[in-house]
């Protein structure tokens, strides 16, 4: 693991906090998502199964940002809600190439252009923005470390990491196998290298 500049790391992680959301479907915590554009959220396809397969209306999906605990771990902010406006693209999960298991969601209100925090009580003034998708993606291989920012079991935002997470990649490099302690609610969470470059989407099927 290469040494990291602590100031750059702290600032980058602080920005990511505001760019990851909890996905609530029909009043139930279903997964995690993250902004990849001013009004675009990426999540795992099966997180929206009641919409895709059951006909649940889009208005019953809430994307909740800024739901986290304070420094003492006691006070929890309710977060900032945005509505799902449209499904831009999706790919069901499967074993065939291109079946990657994601949904790209169009969000009402342009959250990436809004200040972070509840505008009524604690808006920071800093714009939320979004997580850049690197092209080409960062190179990773077996034995590399990964981090995931997630909403496990609907709890406030959490960070998990493993310095030896990557077990292998598919032949085409499109899928990563890794060992990280994810829980229900972490499906759709972003996976990062240890220098906080986006490298994968946690599908969370197992």
mmCIF file of C-alpha atoms in Angstrom:
data_model
loop_
_atom_site.group_PDB
_atom_site.id
_atom_site.type_symbol
_atom_site.label_atom_id
_atom_site.label_comp_id
_atom_site.label_asym_id
_atom_site.label_seq_id
_atom_site.Cartn_x
_atom_site.Cartn_y
_atom_site.Cartn_z
ATOM 1 C CA UNK A 1 0.000 0.000 0.000
ATOM 2 C CA UNK A 2 1.410 3.368 -1.002
ATOM 3 C CA UNK A 3 1.465 6.196 1.580
ATOM 4 C CA UNK A 4 -1.502 8.566 1.239
ATOM 5 C CA UNK A 5 -1.598 12.309 1.795
ATOM 6 C CA UNK A 6 -3.866 12.601 4.836
ATOM 7 C CA UNK A 7 -5.330 16.002 3.925
ATOM 8 C CA UNK A 8 -6.246 14.906 0.396
ATOM 9 C CA UNK A 9 -7.707 11.640 1.696
ATOM 10 C CA UNK A 10 -9.807 13.362 4.360
ATOM 11 C CA UNK A 11 -11.178 15.935 1.924
ATOM 12 C CA UNK A 12 -11.973 13.300 -0.690
ATOM 13 C CA UNK A 13 -13.713 11.018 1.799
ATOM 14 C CA UNK A 14 -15.660 13.983 3.161
ATOM 15 C CA UNK A 15 -16.939 14.746 -0.342
ATOM 16 C CA UNK A 16 -17.937 11.096 -0.899
ATOM 17 C CA UNK A 17 -20.035 11.184 2.291
ATOM 18 C CA UNK A 18 -22.401 13.624 0.626
ATOM 19 C CA UNK A 19 -22.540 11.712 -2.656
ATOM 20 C CA UNK A 20 -23.727 8.319 -1.355
ATOM 21 C CA UNK A 21 -27.417 7.820 -0.605
ATOM 22 C CA UNK A 22 -29.712 5.314 1.032
ATOM 23 C CA UNK A 23 -32.270 3.835 -1.377
ATOM 24 C CA UNK A 24 -35.714 3.344 0.165
ATOM 25 C CA UNK A 25 -38.342 1.431 -1.804
ATOM 26 C CA UNK A 26 -41.943 1.386 -0.617
ATOM 27 C CA UNK A 27 -40.914 2.668 2.811
ATOM 28 C CA UNK A 28 -38.280 -0.056 3.215
ATOM 29 C CA UNK A 29 -34.512 0.353 3.175
ATOM 30 C CA UNK A 30 -33.469 -1.528 0.036
ATOM 31 C CA UNK A 31 -29.867 -0.590 -0.654
ATOM 32 C CA UNK A 32 -27.275 2.074 -1.291
ATOM 33 C CA UNK A 33 -26.650 4.279 -4.330
ATOM 34 C CA UNK A 34 -24.278 7.041 -5.363
ATOM 35 C CA UNK A 35 -24.246 10.059 -7.627
ATOM 36 C CA UNK A 36 -22.353 9.734 -10.908
ATOM 37 C CA UNK A 37 -23.786 12.938 -12.415
ATOM 38 C CA UNK A 38 -25.700 16.006 -11.321
ATOM 39 C CA UNK A 39 -28.996 14.058 -11.366
ATOM 40 C CA UNK A 40 -27.861 10.452 -11.894
ATOM 41 C CA UNK A 41 -27.605 7.763 -9.199
ATOM 42 C CA UNK A 42 -26.100 4.320 -9.769
ATOM 43 C CA UNK A 43 -27.245 1.338 -7.723
ATOM 44 C CA UNK A 44 -27.610 -2.440 -7.998
ATOM 45 C CA UNK A 45 -30.461 -3.487 -10.295
ATOM 46 C CA UNK A 46 -32.138 -5.824 -7.801
ATOM 47 C CA UNK A 47 -32.492 -2.966 -5.286
ATOM 48 C CA UNK A 48 -35.316 -1.677 -7.540
ATOM 49 C CA UNK A 49 -36.913 -5.124 -8.031
ATOM 50 C CA UNK A 50 -40.366 -3.972 -6.795
ATOM 51 C CA UNK A 51 -40.288 -1.272 -9.477
ATOM 52 C CA UNK A 52 -38.815 -3.397 -12.273
ATOM 53 C CA UNK A 53 -40.864 -6.519 -11.614
ATOM 54 C CA UNK A 54 -43.763 -5.572 -9.378
ATOM 55 C CA UNK A 55 -44.949 -2.383 -10.970
ATOM 56 C CA UNK A 56 -44.330 -0.225 -7.912
ATOM 57 C CA UNK A 57 -44.582 3.451 -8.943
ATOM 58 C CA UNK A 58 -41.410 5.563 -9.071
ATOM 59 C CA UNK A 59 -42.887 7.978 -6.520
ATOM 60 C CA UNK A 60 -42.540 5.239 -3.877
ATOM 61 C CA UNK A 61 -38.734 5.355 -4.159
ATOM 62 C CA UNK A 62 -36.793 7.794 -1.969
ATOM 63 C CA UNK A 63 -33.090 8.579 -2.289
ATOM 64 C CA UNK A 64 -31.881 9.795 1.106
ATOM 65 C CA UNK A 65 -28.567 11.635 1.357
ATOM 66 C CA UNK A 66 -26.717 12.896 4.480
ATOM 67 C CA UNK A 67 -28.151 10.268 6.846
ATOM 68 C CA UNK A 68 -25.269 9.882 9.284
ATOM 69 C CA UNK A 69 -24.255 10.060 12.933
ATOM 70 C CA UNK A 70 -22.338 12.902 14.571
ATOM 71 C CA UNK A 71 -18.751 12.626 15.792
ATOM 72 C CA UNK A 72 -19.910 11.062 19.049
ATOM 73 C CA UNK A 73 -22.002 8.490 17.221
ATOM 74 C CA UNK A 74 -25.167 9.530 19.056
ATOM 75 C CA UNK A 75 -27.123 12.159 17.142
ATOM 76 C CA UNK A 76 -28.316 10.937 13.750
ATOM 77 C CA UNK A 77 -29.353 13.388 11.056
ATOM 78 C CA UNK A 78 -32.490 12.324 9.160
ATOM 79 C CA UNK A 79 -30.903 13.339 5.867
ATOM 80 C CA UNK A 80 -32.113 14.989 2.669
ATOM 81 C CA UNK A 81 -34.721 13.266 0.488
ATOM 82 C CA UNK A 82 -34.882 13.301 -3.301
ATOM 83 C CA UNK A 83 -37.457 11.614 -5.504
ATOM 84 C CA UNK A 84 -36.799 9.112 -8.264
ATOM 85 C CA UNK A 85 -37.866 10.670 -11.561
ATOM 86 C CA UNK A 86 -36.988 8.049 -14.164
ATOM 87 C CA UNK A 87 -34.949 4.928 -14.859
ATOM 88 C CA UNK A 88 -32.321 5.935 -17.389
ATOM 89 C CA UNK A 89 -30.756 2.525 -18.023
ATOM 90 C CA UNK A 90 -30.485 -0.871 -16.415
ATOM 91 C CA UNK A 91 -28.760 -4.212 -16.826
ATOM 92 C CA UNK A 92 -30.044 -7.328 -15.108
ATOM 93 C CA UNK A 93 -27.457 -9.507 -13.429
ATOM 94 C CA UNK A 94 -26.418 -12.677 -15.210
ATOM 95 C CA UNK A 95 -23.476 -14.766 -16.277
ATOM 96 C CA UNK A 96 -23.366 -13.471 -19.833
ATOM 97 C CA UNK A 97 -21.106 -10.557 -20.834
ATOM 98 C CA UNK A 98 -22.843 -7.259 -20.296
ATOM 99 C CA UNK A 99 -25.231 -8.589 -17.643
ATOM 100 C CA UNK A 100 -23.714 -6.488 -14.886
ATOM 101 C CA UNK A 101 -26.680 -5.927 -12.573
ATOM 102 C CA UNK A 102 -26.972 -2.139 -12.333
ATOM 103 C CA UNK A 103 -29.683 0.517 -12.540
ATOM 104 C CA UNK A 104 -28.938 4.122 -13.500
ATOM 105 C CA UNK A 105 -31.562 6.409 -11.996
ATOM 106 C CA UNK A 106 -32.630 9.922 -12.935
ATOM 107 C CA UNK A 107 -33.266 11.951 -9.785
ATOM 108 C CA UNK A 108 -35.569 14.969 -9.432
ATOM 109 C CA UNK A 109 -34.072 18.156 -8.031
ATOM 110 C CA UNK A 110 -30.504 17.844 -9.371
ATOM 111 C CA UNK A 111 -28.944 16.749 -6.036
ATOM 112 C CA UNK A 112 -25.395 17.102 -7.377
ATOM 113 C CA UNK A 113 -25.977 20.851 -7.791
ATOM 114 C CA UNK A 114 -27.488 21.297 -4.320
ATOM 115 C CA UNK A 115 -25.678 22.207 -1.068
ATOM 116 C CA UNK A 116 -24.868 19.300 1.233
ATOM 117 C CA UNK A 117 -27.116 18.907 4.272
ATOM 118 C CA UNK A 118 -30.697 19.712 5.168
ATOM 119 C CA UNK A 119 -31.370 23.159 3.706
ATOM 120 C CA UNK A 120 -33.696 23.935 6.621
ATOM 121 C CA UNK A 121 -31.142 23.309 9.367
ATOM 122 C CA UNK A 122 -27.576 22.544 8.369
ATOM 123 C CA UNK A 123 -26.698 23.250 4.730
ATOM 124 C CA UNK A 124 -22.922 23.543 4.505
ATOM 125 C CA UNK A 125 -22.837 25.737 1.423
ATOM 126 C CA UNK A 126 -20.578 23.225 -0.367
ATOM 127 C CA UNK A 127 -22.198 21.701 -3.433
ATOM 128 C CA UNK A 128 -22.754 17.956 -3.287
ATOM 129 C CA UNK A 129 -21.391 17.221 -6.781
ATOM 130 C CA UNK A 130 -20.828 13.537 -7.733
ATOM 131 C CA UNK A 131 -18.311 10.692 -7.940
ATOM 132 C CA UNK A 132 -16.297 10.664 -11.147
ATOM 133 C CA UNK A 133 -16.245 7.377 -13.040
ATOM 134 C CA UNK A 134 -12.605 7.006 -14.162
ATOM 135 C CA UNK A 135 -11.962 6.012 -17.771
ATOM 136 C CA UNK A 136 -10.042 3.786 -17.934
ATOM 137 C CA UNK A 137 -10.768 2.350 -14.491
ATOM 138 C CA UNK A 138 -7.887 2.034 -12.035
ATOM 139 C CA UNK A 139 -5.861 -1.156 -12.310
ATOM 140 C CA UNK A 140 -6.454 -3.650 -9.511
ATOM 141 C CA UNK A 141 -5.423 -7.238 -8.969
ATOM 142 C CA UNK A 142 -5.493 -10.049 -6.404
ATOM 143 C CA UNK A 143 -4.355 -8.905 -2.981
ATOM 144 C CA UNK A 144 -5.248 -5.239 -3.490
ATOM 145 C CA UNK A 145 -7.245 -3.349 -0.899
ATOM 146 C CA UNK A 146 -10.772 -2.006 -1.298
ATOM 147 C CA UNK A 147 -13.163 0.243 0.638
ATOM 148 C CA UNK A 148 -16.954 0.405 0.483
ATOM 149 C CA UNK A 149 -19.106 3.326 1.646
ATOM 150 C CA UNK A 150 -22.524 1.914 2.489
ATOM 151 C CA UNK A 151 -25.753 2.008 4.479
ATOM 152 C CA UNK A 152 -25.675 -1.449 6.116
ATOM 153 C CA UNK A 153 -29.077 -2.568 7.429
ATOM 154 C CA UNK A 154 -30.316 1.006 6.985
ATOM 155 C CA UNK A 155 -27.918 2.339 9.615
ATOM 156 C CA UNK A 156 -26.172 5.688 9.153
ATOM 157 C CA UNK A 157 -23.368 5.822 6.599
ATOM 158 C CA UNK A 158 -20.475 3.422 7.271
ATOM 159 C CA UNK A 159 -17.044 2.752 5.771
ATOM 160 C CA UNK A 160 -15.597 -0.764 5.612
ATOM 161 C CA UNK A 161 -12.233 -1.794 4.212
ATOM 162 C CA UNK A 162 -9.886 -4.716 3.750
ATOM 163 C CA UNK A 163 -6.243 -4.284 2.770
ATOM 164 C CA UNK A 164 -6.321 -7.709 1.037
ATOM 165 C CA UNK A 165 -9.835 -7.598 -0.397
ATOM 166 C CA UNK A 166 -9.466 -8.473 -4.085
ATOM 167 C CA UNK A 167 -9.615 -12.211 -4.763
ATOM 168 C CA UNK A 168 -9.692 -12.024 -8.570
ATOM 169 C CA UNK A 169 -11.214 -10.548 -11.707
ATOM 170 C CA UNK A 170 -13.185 -12.008 -14.582
ATOM 171 C CA UNK A 171 -11.327 -12.586 -17.843
ATOM 172 C CA UNK A 172 -12.720 -9.390 -19.332
ATOM 173 C CA UNK A 173 -12.035 -7.393 -16.162
ATOM 174 C CA UNK A 174 -15.694 -6.380 -15.842
ATOM 175 C CA UNK A 175 -16.321 -8.244 -12.565
ATOM 176 C CA UNK A 176 -14.327 -8.216 -9.346
ATOM 177 C CA UNK A 177 -14.442 -10.862 -6.630
ATOM 178 C CA UNK A 178 -13.551 -9.501 -3.210
ATOM 179 C CA UNK A 179 -13.768 -10.186 0.518
ATOM 180 C CA UNK A 180 -15.499 -7.373 2.412
ATOM 181 C CA UNK A 181 -17.959 -7.520 5.298
ATOM 182 C CA UNK A 182 -21.029 -6.175 3.527
ATOM 183 C CA UNK A 183 -24.518 -6.505 4.990
ATOM 184 C CA UNK A 184 -28.103 -6.190 3.734
ATOM 185 C CA UNK A 185 -28.503 -2.595 2.588
ATOM 186 C CA UNK A 186 -25.026 -2.372 1.052
ATOM 187 C CA UNK A 187 -26.133 -3.517 -2.415
ATOM 188 C CA UNK A 188 -25.436 -0.689 -4.844
ATOM 189 C CA UNK A 189 -22.652 0.839 -2.757
ATOM 190 C CA UNK A 190 -19.510 2.230 -4.419
ATOM 191 C CA UNK A 191 -16.221 0.342 -4.092
ATOM 192 C CA UNK A 192 -12.996 2.343 -3.984
ATOM 193 C CA UNK A 193 -9.291 1.719 -4.135
ATOM 194 C CA UNK A 194 -7.328 2.864 -1.091
ATOM 195 C CA UNK A 195 -6.676 6.216 -2.789
ATOM 196 C CA UNK A 196 -10.466 6.604 -3.186
ATOM 197 C CA UNK A 197 -10.816 6.023 -6.913
ATOM 198 C CA UNK A 198 -14.127 4.419 -7.875
ATOM 199 C CA UNK A 199 -13.448 0.905 -9.119
ATOM 200 C CA UNK A 200 -16.641 -1.163 -8.760
ATOM 201 C CA UNK A 201 -20.317 -1.329 -7.844
ATOM 202 C CA UNK A 202 -21.214 -3.683 -5.015
ATOM 203 C CA UNK A 203 -23.943 -5.927 -6.443
ATOM 204 C CA UNK A 204 -24.605 -7.569 -3.077
ATOM 205 C CA UNK A 205 -26.229 -10.805 -4.255
ATOM 206 C CA UNK A 206 -24.719 -12.993 -1.560
#
